């Protein structure tokens, strides 16, 4: 068992950086695992009984070979990573070297000053000068990391290069927070962490091309932008403050802008059938939940997105989209050729809602979501023709 916080129901947007580290390492080490998703707002009793801290992630190791059937539960992401290296030593993720320890320390320093800067808005006692000072410290640490990455990349002489050359636990530990900052800070703090930082840019390019990350764990720009207003409501320091309200509006507007180009965004993405199949499988497994979600009249999140009204049309639309995704042929070409089922324009509205509600990596991988969103919008456009 491997526990992730993502809820299968489309209502919560769980990102747990600690789960993501473990998830990525499981994939990088190619360890077979089952995942169990739990709601953090309403943790199941079995989980509370099993994990003393009740925090996620936790991993249940079980060995069925030789009928030993040993079961061992490990929690705390750092202990889990260590236990995974012990149990599966073929491709270790931890390193006992000064370079590794320095990289971990540098990341600790960066996240400390980064969160002190990001959450400064919540602290009423801070002056503008204090906030500026926090920003300065953050920028300094980002530059320090960038310089270390450039140095590493120079040794590697171009091509794929992780924090210490090859992929290690330090990359898995770094990526969840850096990914969030990459997409959210341009909106919330007017900071593009990649701007002028070639080392960081190269590192992201290496991560983006690393399948254990990009094939499932990676979040995408739209999901971070679309959930930004939720983060701001929780952690921004109060919606009543004009700058927080303005940031929420900026985030929602940016999400709407991005959603208007889902088809274009999918054009240069990996559109292999594997990803269409993944999207189709998710639509089938969660069909009833998705129909309800895109037509509900009391939405709990993304309330600015107007929901569709007919469950029947949503149902017909989703079945059609699923058929397109499952077809042997190119999904987009099929979208334009295949006859549309009998459906009203409310089916188009439902398709647009589902595309805007899809959240990565909660619901599926980034490549699968990219194909699904583009297919939904193409179908919506055809219905409205
Ligand atoms: N030190 C822990 C931290 C885990 C943690 O804080 N998980 C959060 C989710 S990001 C959690 O379970 N929160 C639920 C709660 O606080 O009840 C680790 O590294 O595993």
PDB file of N, CA, C and O in Angstrom, residues 279-346:
ATOM      1  N   UNK A 279      -6.554   8.549 -19.947  1.00  0.00           N
ATOM      2  CA  UNK A 279      -7.644   9.503 -19.751  1.00  0.00           C
ATOM      3  C   UNK A 279      -8.995   8.790 -19.827  1.00  0.00           C
ATOM      4  O   UNK A 279      -9.886   9.013 -18.997  1.00  0.00           O
ATOM      5  N   UNK A 280      -9.116   7.895 -20.819  1.00  0.00           N
ATOM      6  CA  UNK A 280     -10.386   7.173 -20.982  1.00  0.00           C
ATOM      7  C   UNK A 280     -10.675   6.314 -19.749  1.00  0.00           C
ATOM      8  O   UNK A 280     -11.805   6.275 -19.243  1.00  0.00           O
ATOM      9  N   UNK A 281      -9.645   5.638 -19.251  1.00  0.00           N
ATOM     10  CA  UNK A 281      -9.836   4.765 -18.080  1.00  0.00           C
ATOM     11  C   UNK A 281     -10.345   5.575 -16.893  1.00  0.00           C
ATOM     12  O   UNK A 281     -11.218   5.134 -16.138  1.00  0.00           O
ATOM     13  N   UNK A 282      -9.818   6.789 -16.752  1.00  0.00           N
ATOM     14  CA  UNK A 282     -10.245   7.620 -15.624  1.00  0.00           C
ATOM     15  C   UNK A 282     -11.701   8.067 -15.810  1.00  0.00           C
ATOM     16  O   UNK A 282     -12.482   8.110 -14.856  1.00  0.00           O
ATOM     17  N   UNK A 283     -12.065   8.407 -17.057  1.00  0.00           N
ATOM     18  CA  UNK A 283     -13.448   8.825 -17.313  1.00  0.00           C
ATOM     19  C   UNK A 283     -14.412   7.689 -16.987  1.00  0.00           C
ATOM     20  O   UNK A 283     -15.485   7.912 -16.422  1.00  0.00           O
ATOM     21  N   UNK A 284     -14.019   6.473 -17.355  1.00  0.00           N
ATOM     22  CA  UNK A 284     -14.897   5.319 -17.102  1.00  0.00           C
ATOM     23  C   UNK A 284     -14.995   5.066 -15.594  1.00  0.00           C
ATOM     24  O   UNK A 284     -16.085   4.944 -15.037  1.00  0.00           O
ATOM     25  N   UNK A 285     -13.840   5.041 -14.932  1.00  0.00           N
ATOM     26  CA  UNK A 285     -13.834   4.692 -13.499  1.00  0.00           C
ATOM     27  C   UNK A 285     -14.587   5.718 -12.659  1.00  0.00           C
ATOM     28  O   UNK A 285     -15.175   5.387 -11.638  1.00  0.00           O
ATOM     29  N   UNK A 286     -14.567   6.967 -13.101  1.00  0.00           N
ATOM     30  CA  UNK A 286     -15.135   8.029 -12.259  1.00  0.00           C
ATOM     31  C   UNK A 286     -16.357   8.686 -12.923  1.00  0.00           C
ATOM     32  O   UNK A 286     -16.686   9.826 -12.611  1.00  0.00           O
ATOM     33  N   UNK A 287     -16.988   7.937 -13.833  1.00  0.00           N
ATOM     34  CA  UNK A 287     -18.033   8.523 -14.674  1.00  0.00           C
ATOM     35  C   UNK A 287     -19.128   9.235 -13.855  1.00  0.00           C
ATOM     36  O   UNK A 287     -19.431  10.405 -14.091  1.00  0.00           O
ATOM     37  N   UNK A 288     -19.697   8.537 -12.890  1.00  0.00           N
ATOM     38  CA  UNK A 288     -20.824   9.125 -12.150  1.00  0.00           C
ATOM     39  C   UNK A 288     -20.395  10.389 -11.394  1.00  0.00           C
ATOM     40  O   UNK A 288     -21.114  11.386 -11.369  1.00  0.00           O
ATOM     41  N   UNK A 289     -19.213  10.316 -10.797  1.00  0.00           N
ATOM     42  CA  UNK A 289     -18.704  11.472 -10.046  1.00  0.00           C
ATOM     43  C   UNK A 289     -18.498  12.677 -10.955  1.00  0.00           C
ATOM     44  O   UNK A 289     -18.808  13.809 -10.585  1.00  0.00           O
ATOM     45  N   UNK A 290     -17.998  12.429 -12.159  1.00  0.00           N
ATOM     46  CA  UNK A 290     -17.718  13.543 -13.081  1.00  0.00           C
ATOM     47  C   UNK A 290     -19.034  14.156 -13.573  1.00  0.00           C
ATOM     48  O   UNK A 290     -19.171  15.388 -13.635  1.00  0.00           O
ATOM     49  N   UNK A 291     -20.011  13.295 -13.895  1.00  0.00           N
ATOM     50  CA  UNK A 291     -21.324  13.807 -14.345  1.00  0.00           C
ATOM     51  C   UNK A 291     -21.893  14.717 -13.258  1.00  0.00           C
ATOM     52  O   UNK A 291     -22.354  15.834 -13.522  1.00  0.00           O
ATOM     53  N   UNK A 292     -21.843  14.245 -12.043  1.00  0.00           N
ATOM     54  CA  UNK A 292     -22.411  15.036 -10.926  1.00  0.00           C
ATOM     55  C   UNK A 292     -21.622  16.337 -10.747  1.00  0.00           C
ATOM     56  O   UNK A 292     -22.192  17.402 -10.543  1.00  0.00           O
ATOM     57  N   UNK A 293     -20.301  16.209 -10.800  1.00  0.00           N
ATOM     58  CA  UNK A 293     -19.467  17.387 -10.547  1.00  0.00           C
ATOM     59  C   UNK A 293     -19.704  18.493 -11.561  1.00  0.00           C
ATOM     60  O   UNK A 293     -19.782  19.668 -11.202  1.00  0.00           O
ATOM     61  N   UNK A 294     -19.842  18.129 -12.830  1.00  0.00           N
ATOM     62  CA  UNK A 294     -19.939  19.197 -13.844  1.00  0.00           C
ATOM     63  C   UNK A 294     -21.351  19.779 -13.936  1.00  0.00           C
ATOM     64  O   UNK A 294     -21.551  20.752 -14.655  1.00  0.00           O
ATOM     65  N   UNK A 295     -22.293  19.188 -13.199  1.00  0.00           N
ATOM     66  CA  UNK A 295     -23.665  19.718 -13.266  1.00  0.00           C
ATOM     67  C   UNK A 295     -24.180  20.183 -11.899  1.00  0.00           C
ATOM     68  O   UNK A 295     -25.334  20.583 -11.786  1.00  0.00           O
ATOM     69  N   UNK A 296     -23.346  20.105 -10.889  1.00  0.00           N
ATOM     70  CA  UNK A 296     -23.885  20.401  -9.548  1.00  0.00           C
ATOM     71  C   UNK A 296     -24.213  21.887  -9.389  1.00  0.00           C
ATOM     72  O   UNK A 296     -23.536  22.759  -9.950  1.00  0.00           O
ATOM     73  N   UNK A 297     -25.271  22.169  -8.625  1.00  0.00           N
ATOM     74  CA  UNK A 297     -25.656  23.577  -8.487  1.00  0.00           C
ATOM     75  C   UNK A 297     -25.106  24.202  -7.201  1.00  0.00           C
ATOM     76  O   UNK A 297     -25.385  25.353  -6.901  1.00  0.00           O
ATOM     77  N   UNK A 298     -24.317  23.432  -6.438  1.00  0.00           N
ATOM     78  CA  UNK A 298     -23.710  24.008  -5.230  1.00  0.00           C
ATOM     79  C   UNK A 298     -22.203  23.748  -5.212  1.00  0.00           C
ATOM     80  O   UNK A 298     -21.679  23.131  -4.287  1.00  0.00           O
ATOM     81  N   UNK A 299     -21.480  24.220  -6.260  1.00  0.00           N
ATOM     82  CA  UNK A 299     -20.047  23.904  -6.315  1.00  0.00           C
ATOM     83  C   UNK A 299     -19.283  24.419  -5.105  1.00  0.00           C
ATOM     84  O   UNK A 299     -19.534  25.512  -4.618  1.00  0.00           O
ATOM     85  N   UNK A 300     -18.340  23.579  -4.632  1.00  0.00           N
ATOM     86  CA  UNK A 300     -17.563  23.954  -3.445  1.00  0.00           C
ATOM     87  C   UNK A 300     -16.258  24.656  -3.823  1.00  0.00           C
ATOM     88  O   UNK A 300     -15.653  25.315  -3.010  1.00  0.00           O
ATOM     89  N   UNK A 301     -15.832  24.456  -5.050  1.00  0.00           N
ATOM     90  CA  UNK A 301     -14.599  25.123  -5.484  1.00  0.00           C
ATOM     91  C   UNK A 301     -14.770  25.565  -6.936  1.00  0.00           C
ATOM     92  O   UNK A 301     -15.704  25.130  -7.612  1.00  0.00           O
ATOM     93  N   UNK A 302     -13.860  26.425  -7.390  1.00  0.00           N
ATOM     94  CA  UNK A 302     -13.959  27.038  -8.731  1.00  0.00           C
ATOM     95  C   UNK A 302     -15.398  27.524  -8.972  1.00  0.00           C
ATOM     96  O   UNK A 302     -15.996  27.232 -10.009  1.00  0.00           O
ATOM     97  N   UNK A 303     -15.898  28.267  -7.975  1.00  0.00           N
ATOM     98  CA  UNK A 303     -17.303  28.682  -8.056  1.00  0.00           C
ATOM     99  C   UNK A 303     -17.588  29.647  -9.199  1.00  0.00           C
ATOM    100  O   UNK A 303     -18.732  29.788  -9.620  1.00  0.00           O
ATOM    101  N   UNK A 304     -16.523  30.313  -9.687  1.00  0.00           N
ATOM    102  CA  UNK A 304     -16.741  31.253 -10.783  1.00  0.00           C
ATOM    103  C   UNK A 304     -17.015  30.532 -12.103  1.00  0.00           C
ATOM    104  O   UNK A 304     -17.411  31.167 -13.075  1.00  0.00           O
ATOM    105  N   UNK A 305     -16.794  29.225 -12.139  1.00  0.00           N
ATOM    106  CA  UNK A 305     -17.063  28.482 -13.388  1.00  0.00           C
ATOM    107  C   UNK A 305     -18.520  28.018 -13.370  1.00  0.00           C
ATOM    108  O   UNK A 305     -18.928  27.253 -12.490  1.00  0.00           O
ATOM    109  N   UNK A 306     -19.267  28.490 -14.356  1.00  0.00           N
ATOM    110  CA  UNK A 306     -20.693  28.139 -14.383  1.00  0.00           C
ATOM    111  C   UNK A 306     -20.856  26.673 -14.782  1.00  0.00           C
ATOM    112  O   UNK A 306     -20.294  26.234 -15.791  1.00  0.00           O
ATOM    113  N   UNK A 307     -21.563  25.915 -13.984  1.00  0.00           N
ATOM    114  CA  UNK A 307     -21.738  24.491 -14.256  1.00  0.00           C
ATOM    115  C   UNK A 307     -22.828  24.263 -15.310  1.00  0.00           C
ATOM    116  O   UNK A 307     -23.675  25.134 -15.539  1.00  0.00           O
ATOM    117  N   UNK A 308     -22.795  23.078 -15.922  1.00  0.00           N
ATOM    118  CA  UNK A 308     -23.846  22.687 -16.869  1.00  0.00           C
ATOM    119  C   UNK A 308     -25.076  22.260 -16.063  1.00  0.00           C
ATOM    120  O   UNK A 308     -25.010  22.172 -14.833  1.00  0.00           O
ATOM    121  N   UNK A 309     -26.187  21.984 -16.759  1.00  0.00           N
ATOM    122  CA  UNK A 309     -27.374  21.645 -15.972  1.00  0.00           C
ATOM    123  C   UNK A 309     -27.920  20.240 -16.239  1.00  0.00           C
ATOM    124  O   UNK A 309     -28.605  19.687 -15.389  1.00  0.00           O
ATOM    125  N   UNK A 310     -27.624  19.663 -17.393  1.00  0.00           N
ATOM    126  CA  UNK A 310     -28.254  18.375 -17.710  1.00  0.00           C
ATOM    127  C   UNK A 310     -27.293  17.205 -17.500  1.00  0.00           C
ATOM    128  O   UNK A 310     -26.283  17.068 -18.195  1.00  0.00           O
ATOM    129  N   UNK A 311     -27.628  16.348 -16.547  1.00  0.00           N
ATOM    130  CA  UNK A 311     -26.799  15.156 -16.305  1.00  0.00           C
ATOM    131  C   UNK A 311     -26.828  14.245 -17.524  1.00  0.00           C
ATOM    132  O   UNK A 311     -25.830  13.603 -17.856  1.00  0.00           O
ATOM    133  N   UNK A 312     -27.992  14.203 -18.205  1.00  0.00           N
ATOM    134  CA  UNK A 312     -28.097  13.312 -19.376  1.00  0.00           C
ATOM    135  C   UNK A 312     -27.143  13.751 -20.476  1.00  0.00           C
ATOM    136  O   UNK A 312     -26.452  12.936 -21.091  1.00  0.00           O
ATOM    137  N   UNK A 313     -27.113  15.060 -20.746  1.00  0.00           N
ATOM    138  CA  UNK A 313     -26.214  15.541 -21.796  1.00  0.00           C
ATOM    139  C   UNK A 313     -24.743  15.335 -21.403  1.00  0.00           C
ATOM    140  O   UNK A 313     -23.908  15.000 -22.245  1.00  0.00           O
ATOM    141  N   UNK A 314     -24.458  15.561 -20.128  1.00  0.00           N
ATOM    142  CA  UNK A 314     -23.076  15.340 -19.659  1.00  0.00           C
ATOM    143  C   UNK A 314     -22.701  13.877 -19.860  1.00  0.00           C
ATOM    144  O   UNK A 314     -21.588  13.557 -20.314  1.00  0.00           O
ATOM    145  N   UNK A 315     -23.630  13.001 -19.567  1.00  0.00           N
ATOM    146  CA  UNK A 315     -23.390  11.562 -19.718  1.00  0.00           C
ATOM    147  C   UNK A 315     -23.104  11.208 -21.188  1.00  0.00           C
ATOM    148  O   UNK A 315     -22.113  10.539 -21.498  1.00  0.00           O
ATOM    149  N   UNK A 316     -23.942  11.709 -22.098  1.00  0.00           N
ATOM    150  CA  UNK A 316     -23.766  11.409 -23.537  1.00  0.00           C
ATOM    151  C   UNK A 316     -22.428  11.989 -24.023  1.00  0.00           C
ATOM    152  O   UNK A 316     -21.670  11.333 -24.747  1.00  0.00           O
ATOM    153  N   UNK A 317     -22.146  13.212 -23.612  1.00  0.00           N
ATOM    154  CA  UNK A 317     -20.901  13.867 -24.038  1.00  0.00           C
ATOM    155  C   UNK A 317     -19.684  13.049 -23.572  1.00  0.00           C
ATOM    156  O   UNK A 317     -18.756  12.786 -24.339  1.00  0.00           O
ATOM    157  N   UNK A 318     -19.700  12.631 -22.298  1.00  0.00           N
ATOM    158  CA  UNK A 318     -18.547  11.897 -21.759  1.00  0.00           C
ATOM    159  C   UNK A 318     -18.360  10.552 -22.465  1.00  0.00           C
ATOM    160  O   UNK A 318     -17.232  10.124 -22.733  1.00  0.00           O
ATOM    161  N   UNK A 319     -19.472   9.902 -22.788  1.00  0.00           N
ATOM    162  CA  UNK A 319     -19.361   8.614 -23.506  1.00  0.00           C
ATOM    163  C   UNK A 319     -18.739   8.831 -24.883  1.00  0.00           C
ATOM    164  O   UNK A 319     -17.915   8.053 -25.343  1.00  0.00           O
ATOM    165  N   UNK A 320     -19.148   9.937 -25.521  1.00  0.00           N
ATOM    166  CA  UNK A 320     -18.601  10.231 -26.848  1.00  0.00           C
ATOM    167  C   UNK A 320     -17.090  10.521 -26.757  1.00  0.00           C
ATOM    168  O   UNK A 320     -16.288   9.999 -27.537  1.00  0.00           O
ATOM    169  N   UNK A 321     -16.718  11.335 -25.793  1.00  0.00           N
ATOM    170  CA  UNK A 321     -15.291  11.673 -25.608  1.00  0.00           C
ATOM    171  C   UNK A 321     -14.484  10.396 -25.343  1.00  0.00           C
ATOM    172  O   UNK A 321     -13.391  10.186 -25.884  1.00  0.00           O
ATOM    173  N   UNK A 322     -15.065   9.532 -24.552  1.00  0.00           N
ATOM    174  CA  UNK A 322     -14.397   8.284 -24.211  1.00  0.00           C
ATOM    175  C   UNK A 322     -14.180   7.429 -25.463  1.00  0.00           C
ATOM    176  O   UNK A 322     -13.093   6.859 -25.666  1.00  0.00           O
ATOM    177  N   UNK A 323     -15.205   7.386 -26.308  1.00  0.00           N
ATOM    178  CA  UNK A 323     -15.106   6.613 -27.548  1.00  0.00           C
ATOM    179  C   UNK A 323     -13.956   7.162 -28.416  1.00  0.00           C
ATOM    180  O   UNK A 323     -13.168   6.409 -28.981  1.00  0.00           O
ATOM    181  N   UNK A 324     -13.870   8.480 -28.492  1.00  0.00           N
ATOM    182  CA  UNK A 324     -12.800   9.094 -29.291  1.00  0.00           C
ATOM    183  C   UNK A 324     -11.424   8.746 -28.733  1.00  0.00           C
ATOM    184  O   UNK A 324     -10.490   8.429 -29.463  1.00  0.00           O
ATOM    185  N   UNK A 325     -11.320   8.807 -27.418  1.00  0.00           N
ATOM    186  CA  UNK A 325     -10.028   8.516 -26.790  1.00  0.00           C
ATOM    187  C   UNK A 325      -9.620   7.060 -26.993  1.00  0.00           C
ATOM    188  O   UNK A 325      -8.446   6.742 -27.124  1.00  0.00           O
ATOM    189  N   UNK A 326     -10.632   6.192 -27.031  1.00  0.00           N
ATOM    190  CA  UNK A 326     -10.336   4.764 -27.137  1.00  0.00           C
ATOM    191  C   UNK A 326     -10.130   4.312 -28.580  1.00  0.00           C
ATOM    192  O   UNK A 326      -9.679   3.188 -28.818  1.00  0.00           O
ATOM    193  N   UNK A 327     -10.475   5.180 -29.530  1.00  0.00           N
ATOM    194  CA  UNK A 327     -10.368   4.751 -30.929  1.00  0.00           C
ATOM    195  C   UNK A 327      -8.903   4.499 -31.283  1.00  0.00           C
ATOM    196  O   UNK A 327      -7.996   5.148 -30.757  1.00  0.00           O
ATOM    197  N   UNK A 328      -8.707   3.560 -32.168  1.00  0.00           N
ATOM    198  CA  UNK A 328      -7.348   3.194 -32.585  1.00  0.00           C
ATOM    199  C   UNK A 328      -6.653   4.359 -33.272  1.00  0.00           C
ATOM    200  O   UNK A 328      -5.444   4.468 -33.291  1.00  0.00           O
ATOM    201  N   UNK A 329      -7.492   5.231 -33.864  1.00  0.00           N
ATOM    202  CA  UNK A 329      -6.912   6.276 -34.714  1.00  0.00           C
ATOM    203  C   UNK A 329      -6.557   7.522 -33.891  1.00  0.00           C
ATOM    204  O   UNK A 329      -6.787   7.574 -32.693  1.00  0.00           O
ATOM    205  N   UNK A 330      -6.048   8.518 -34.562  1.00  0.00           N
ATOM    206  CA  UNK A 330      -5.676   9.766 -33.938  1.00  0.00           C
ATOM    207  C   UNK A 330      -6.914  10.444 -33.316  1.00  0.00           C
ATOM    208  O   UNK A 330      -7.890  10.705 -34.002  1.00  0.00           O
ATOM    209  N   UNK A 331      -6.839  10.707 -32.018  1.00  0.00           N
ATOM    210  CA  UNK A 331      -8.010  11.212 -31.301  1.00  0.00           C
ATOM    211  C   UNK A 331      -8.534  12.516 -31.912  1.00  0.00           C
ATOM    212  O   UNK A 331      -9.736  12.689 -32.089  1.00  0.00           O
ATOM    213  N   UNK A 332      -7.632  13.433 -32.282  1.00  0.00           N
ATOM    214  CA  UNK A 332      -8.103  14.733 -32.781  1.00  0.00           C
ATOM    215  C   UNK A 332      -8.754  14.617 -34.150  1.00  0.00           C
ATOM    216  O   UNK A 332      -9.776  15.222 -34.410  1.00  0.00           O
ATOM    217  N   UNK A 333      -8.133  13.791 -35.019  1.00  0.00           N
ATOM    218  CA  UNK A 333      -8.733  13.635 -36.350  1.00  0.00           C
ATOM    219  C   UNK A 333     -10.118  13.019 -36.190  1.00  0.00           C
ATOM    220  O   UNK A 333     -11.082  13.423 -36.839  1.00  0.00           O
ATOM    221  N   UNK A 334     -10.219  12.024 -35.306  1.00  0.00           N
ATOM    222  CA  UNK A 334     -11.510  11.370 -35.067  1.00  0.00           C
ATOM    223  C   UNK A 334     -12.539  12.365 -34.534  1.00  0.00           C
ATOM    224  O   UNK A 334     -13.719  12.313 -34.864  1.00  0.00           O
ATOM    225  N   UNK A 335     -12.070  13.300 -33.705  1.00  0.00           N
ATOM    226  CA  UNK A 335     -12.992  14.265 -33.098  1.00  0.00           C
ATOM    227  C   UNK A 335     -13.719  15.049 -34.184  1.00  0.00           C
ATOM    228  O   UNK A 335     -14.904  15.338 -34.075  1.00  0.00           O
ATOM    229  N   UNK A 336     -12.997  15.364 -35.244  1.00  0.00           N
ATOM    230  CA  UNK A 336     -13.621  16.164 -36.294  1.00  0.00           C
ATOM    231  C   UNK A 336     -14.436  15.330 -37.275  1.00  0.00           C
ATOM    232  O   UNK A 336     -15.307  15.854 -37.955  1.00  0.00           O
ATOM    233  N   UNK A 337     -14.150  14.024 -37.359  1.00  0.00           N
ATOM    234  CA  UNK A 337     -14.842  13.194 -38.361  1.00  0.00           C
ATOM    235  C   UNK A 337     -16.024  12.430 -37.779  1.00  0.00           C
ATOM    236  O   UNK A 337     -17.070  12.307 -38.394  1.00  0.00           O
ATOM    237  N   UNK A 338     -15.831  11.900 -36.585  1.00  0.00           N
ATOM    238  CA  UNK A 338     -16.813  10.963 -36.042  1.00  0.00           C
ATOM    239  C   UNK A 338     -18.160  11.658 -35.797  1.00  0.00           C
ATOM    240  O   UNK A 338     -18.199  12.777 -35.278  1.00  0.00           O
ATOM    241  N   UNK A 339     -19.287  11.026 -36.209  1.00  0.00           N
ATOM    242  CA  UNK A 339     -20.581  11.691 -36.052  1.00  0.00           C
ATOM    243  C   UNK A 339     -20.908  11.967 -34.587  1.00  0.00           C
ATOM    244  O   UNK A 339     -20.629  11.137 -33.716  1.00  0.00           O
ATOM    245  N   UNK A 340     -21.479  13.141 -34.361  1.00  0.00           N
ATOM    246  CA  UNK A 340     -21.826  13.506 -32.978  1.00  0.00           C
ATOM    247  C   UNK A 340     -23.107  12.793 -32.558  1.00  0.00           C
ATOM    248  O   UNK A 340     -24.023  12.659 -33.361  1.00  0.00           O
ATOM    249  N   UNK A 341     -23.185  12.372 -31.322  1.00  0.00           N
ATOM    250  CA  UNK A 341     -24.466  11.803 -30.860  1.00  0.00           C
ATOM    251  C   UNK A 341     -25.492  12.930 -30.700  1.00  0.00           C
ATOM    252  O   UNK A 341     -25.130  14.114 -30.754  1.00  0.00           O
ATOM    253  N   UNK A 342     -26.724  12.572 -30.494  1.00  0.00           N
ATOM    254  CA  UNK A 342     -27.774  13.569 -30.261  1.00  0.00           C
ATOM    255  C   UNK A 342     -27.498  14.271 -28.921  1.00  0.00           C
ATOM    256  O   UNK A 342     -27.450  13.605 -27.876  1.00  0.00           O
ATOM    257  N   UNK A 343     -27.273  15.550 -28.986  1.00  0.00           N
ATOM    258  CA  UNK A 343     -26.881  16.235 -27.744  1.00  0.00           C
ATOM    259  C   UNK A 343     -27.192  17.729 -27.855  1.00  0.00           C
ATOM    260  O   UNK A 343     -27.088  18.306 -28.938  1.00  0.00           O
ATOM    261  N   UNK A 344     -27.566  18.366 -26.754  1.00  0.00           N
ATOM    262  CA  UNK A 344     -27.848  19.810 -26.785  1.00  0.00           C
ATOM    263  C   UNK A 344     -26.577  20.577 -26.428  1.00  0.00           C
ATOM    264  O   UNK A 344     -25.571  19.985 -26.051  1.00  0.00           O
ATOM    265  N   UNK A 345     -26.657  21.901 -26.524  1.00  0.00           N
ATOM    266  CA  UNK A 345     -25.460  22.696 -26.227  1.00  0.00           C
ATOM    267  C   UNK A 345     -25.074  22.596 -24.743  1.00  0.00           C
ATOM    268  O   UNK A 345     -23.969  22.985 -24.365  1.00  0.00           O
ATOM    269  N   UNK A 346     -25.974  22.086 -23.921  1.00  0.00           N
ATOM    270  CA  UNK A 346     -25.586  21.910 -22.513  1.00  0.00           C
ATOM    271  C   UNK A 346     -24.475  20.850 -22.385  1.00  0.00           C
ATOM    272  O   UNK A 346     -23.689  20.887 -21.437  1.00  0.00           O
TER     273      UNK A 346
END
